[in-house]
């Protein structure tokens, strides 16, 4: 449940930046979603460390792991949105929902088993 709450707050931050940049700033959807992803990643780190995974190791340990998974999510977001929107010409917002679902699964598994996993020793 905590992951859903953290993900919801993260999505609001990401989508707020995305829609604001596209609709008000007239930025193309792919760079706009990547900017939103960066904002969302910052929110996600704080919320997931605190709420979801109750990490016990240091920020120094968790930060580089989180950044690695986030970088994978960033790349996956960019590739999927480029394929859906720039190449296939599909509407950006529905395709962002699809992309979010895919990246959410990737990120959850990466953070659970790598970023915030408690390690013995």
Coordinates of C-alpha atoms in Angstrom, one line a residue:
X1 CA 0.0 0.0 0.0
X2 CA 2.8 2.4 0.8
X3 CA 4.3 1.8 -2.7
X4 CA 1.0 2.8 -4.2
X5 CA 0.8 6.0 -2.1
X6 CA 4.4 6.9 -2.9
X7 CA 3.8 6.1 -6.6
X8 CA 0.7 8.2 -6.7
X9 CA 2.4 11.3 -5.2
X10 CA 5.4 10.7 -7.5
X11 CA 3.0 10.4 -10.5
X12 CA 1.3 13.7 -9.6
X13 CA 4.7 15.4 -9.6
X14 CA 5.8 13.8 -12.9
X15 CA 2.5 14.4 -14.7
X16 CA 2.2 17.9 -13.4
X17 CA 5.6 18.8 -15.0
X18 CA 4.7 16.8 -18.2
X19 CA 1.3 18.4 -18.8
X20 CA 2.5 21.9 -17.8
X21 CA 5.5 21.8 -20.2
X22 CA 3.5 20.3 -23.1
X23 CA 0.3 22.4 -22.7
X24 CA 1.7 25.7 -21.4
X25 CA 5.3 25.6 -22.4
X26 CA 4.7 23.9 -25.8
X27 CA 7.6 21.5 -25.2
X28 CA 7.5 18.2 -27.1
X29 CA 6.2 15.3 -25.0
X30 CA 9.4 13.2 -24.9
X31 CA 11.6 15.9 -23.3
X32 CA 8.7 17.0 -21.2
X33 CA 8.2 13.5 -19.7
X34 CA 11.9 13.2 -19.1
X35 CA 11.9 16.4 -17.1
X36 CA 8.9 15.2 -15.2
X37 CA 10.7 11.9 -14.6
X38 CA 13.6 13.7 -12.9
X39 CA 11.2 15.6 -10.6
X40 CA 9.3 12.4 -9.9
X41 CA 12.5 10.5 -9.1
X42 CA 13.5 13.0 -6.5
X43 CA 10.1 12.7 -4.8
X44 CA 10.2 8.9 -5.2
X45 CA 13.5 8.5 -3.5
X46 CA 12.4 10.4 -0.4
X47 CA 9.0 8.7 -0.2
X48 CA 10.2 5.1 -1.0
X49 CA 13.1 5.3 1.4
X50 CA 10.8 6.5 4.2
X51 CA 7.4 4.9 3.5
X52 CA 7.8 1.8 1.3
X53 CA 11.0 0.0 2.0
X54 CA 11.9 1.3 5.5
X55 CA 15.6 1.2 4.5
X56 CA 18.1 0.6 7.2
X57 CA 21.3 1.2 5.4
X58 CA 22.8 4.7 4.8
X59 CA 21.8 7.2 2.2
X60 CA 25.2 6.8 0.6
X61 CA 24.5 3.1 0.0
X62 CA 20.9 3.6 -1.2
X63 CA 21.5 6.7 -3.3
X64 CA 23.8 5.2 -5.9
X65 CA 21.6 2.1 -6.1
X66 CA 18.4 4.2 -6.5
X67 CA 20.1 6.4 -9.1
X68 CA 21.1 3.3 -11.2
X69 CA 17.5 2.0 -11.2
X70 CA 16.2 5.5 -11.8
X71 CA 18.5 5.8 -14.8
X72 CA 17.1 2.6 -16.2
X73 CA 13.6 4.0 -15.7
X74 CA 14.6 7.3 -17.3
X75 CA 15.9 5.4 -20.4
X76 CA 12.9 3.1 -20.5
X77 CA 10.6 6.2 -20.3
X78 CA 12.4 8.0 -23.1
X79 CA 12.5 5.0 -25.4
X80 CA 8.8 4.0 -24.9
X81 CA 7.5 7.6 -25.2
X82 CA 9.7 8.1 -28.3
X83 CA 8.3 5.0 -29.9
X84 CA 4.6 5.7 -28.9
X85 CA 4.5 9.4 -29.5
X86 CA 7.3 10.5 -31.8
X87 CA 7.3 7.4 -34.1
X88 CA 3.7 6.0 -33.9
X89 CA 2.0 9.4 -33.5
X90 CA -0.1 8.3 -30.6
X91 CA -1.5 10.8 -28.1
X92 CA 1.1 11.6 -25.4
X93 CA -1.1 11.4 -22.2
X94 CA -2.6 7.9 -22.8
X95 CA 0.8 6.6 -23.8
X96 CA 2.3 8.1 -20.6
X97 CA -0.2 6.0 -18.6
X98 CA 1.0 2.9 -20.4
X99 CA 4.7 3.9 -20.0
X100 CA 4.1 4.6 -16.3
X101 CA 2.7 1.2 -15.7
X102 CA 5.7 -0.5 -17.4
X103 CA 8.2 1.6 -15.6
X104 CA 6.5 1.2 -12.3
X105 CA 6.9 -2.6 -12.4
X106 CA 10.6 -2.2 -13.5
X107 CA 11.2 0.4 -10.7
X108 CA 9.4 -1.5 -7.9
X109 CA 11.4 -4.7 -8.6
X110 CA 14.7 -2.8 -8.9
X111 CA 14.2 -0.8 -5.7
X112 CA 12.9 -3.8 -3.7
X113 CA 15.7 -6.1 -4.7
X114 CA 18.5 -3.7 -5.2
X115 CA 18.1 -0.1 -4.1
X116 CA 16.6 -0.6 -0.7
X117 CA 17.2 -4.3 -0.1
X118 CA 18.7 -5.0 3.3
X119 CA 22.0 -6.8 2.9
X120 CA 23.5 -9.0 5.6
X121 CA 26.9 -8.0 6.7

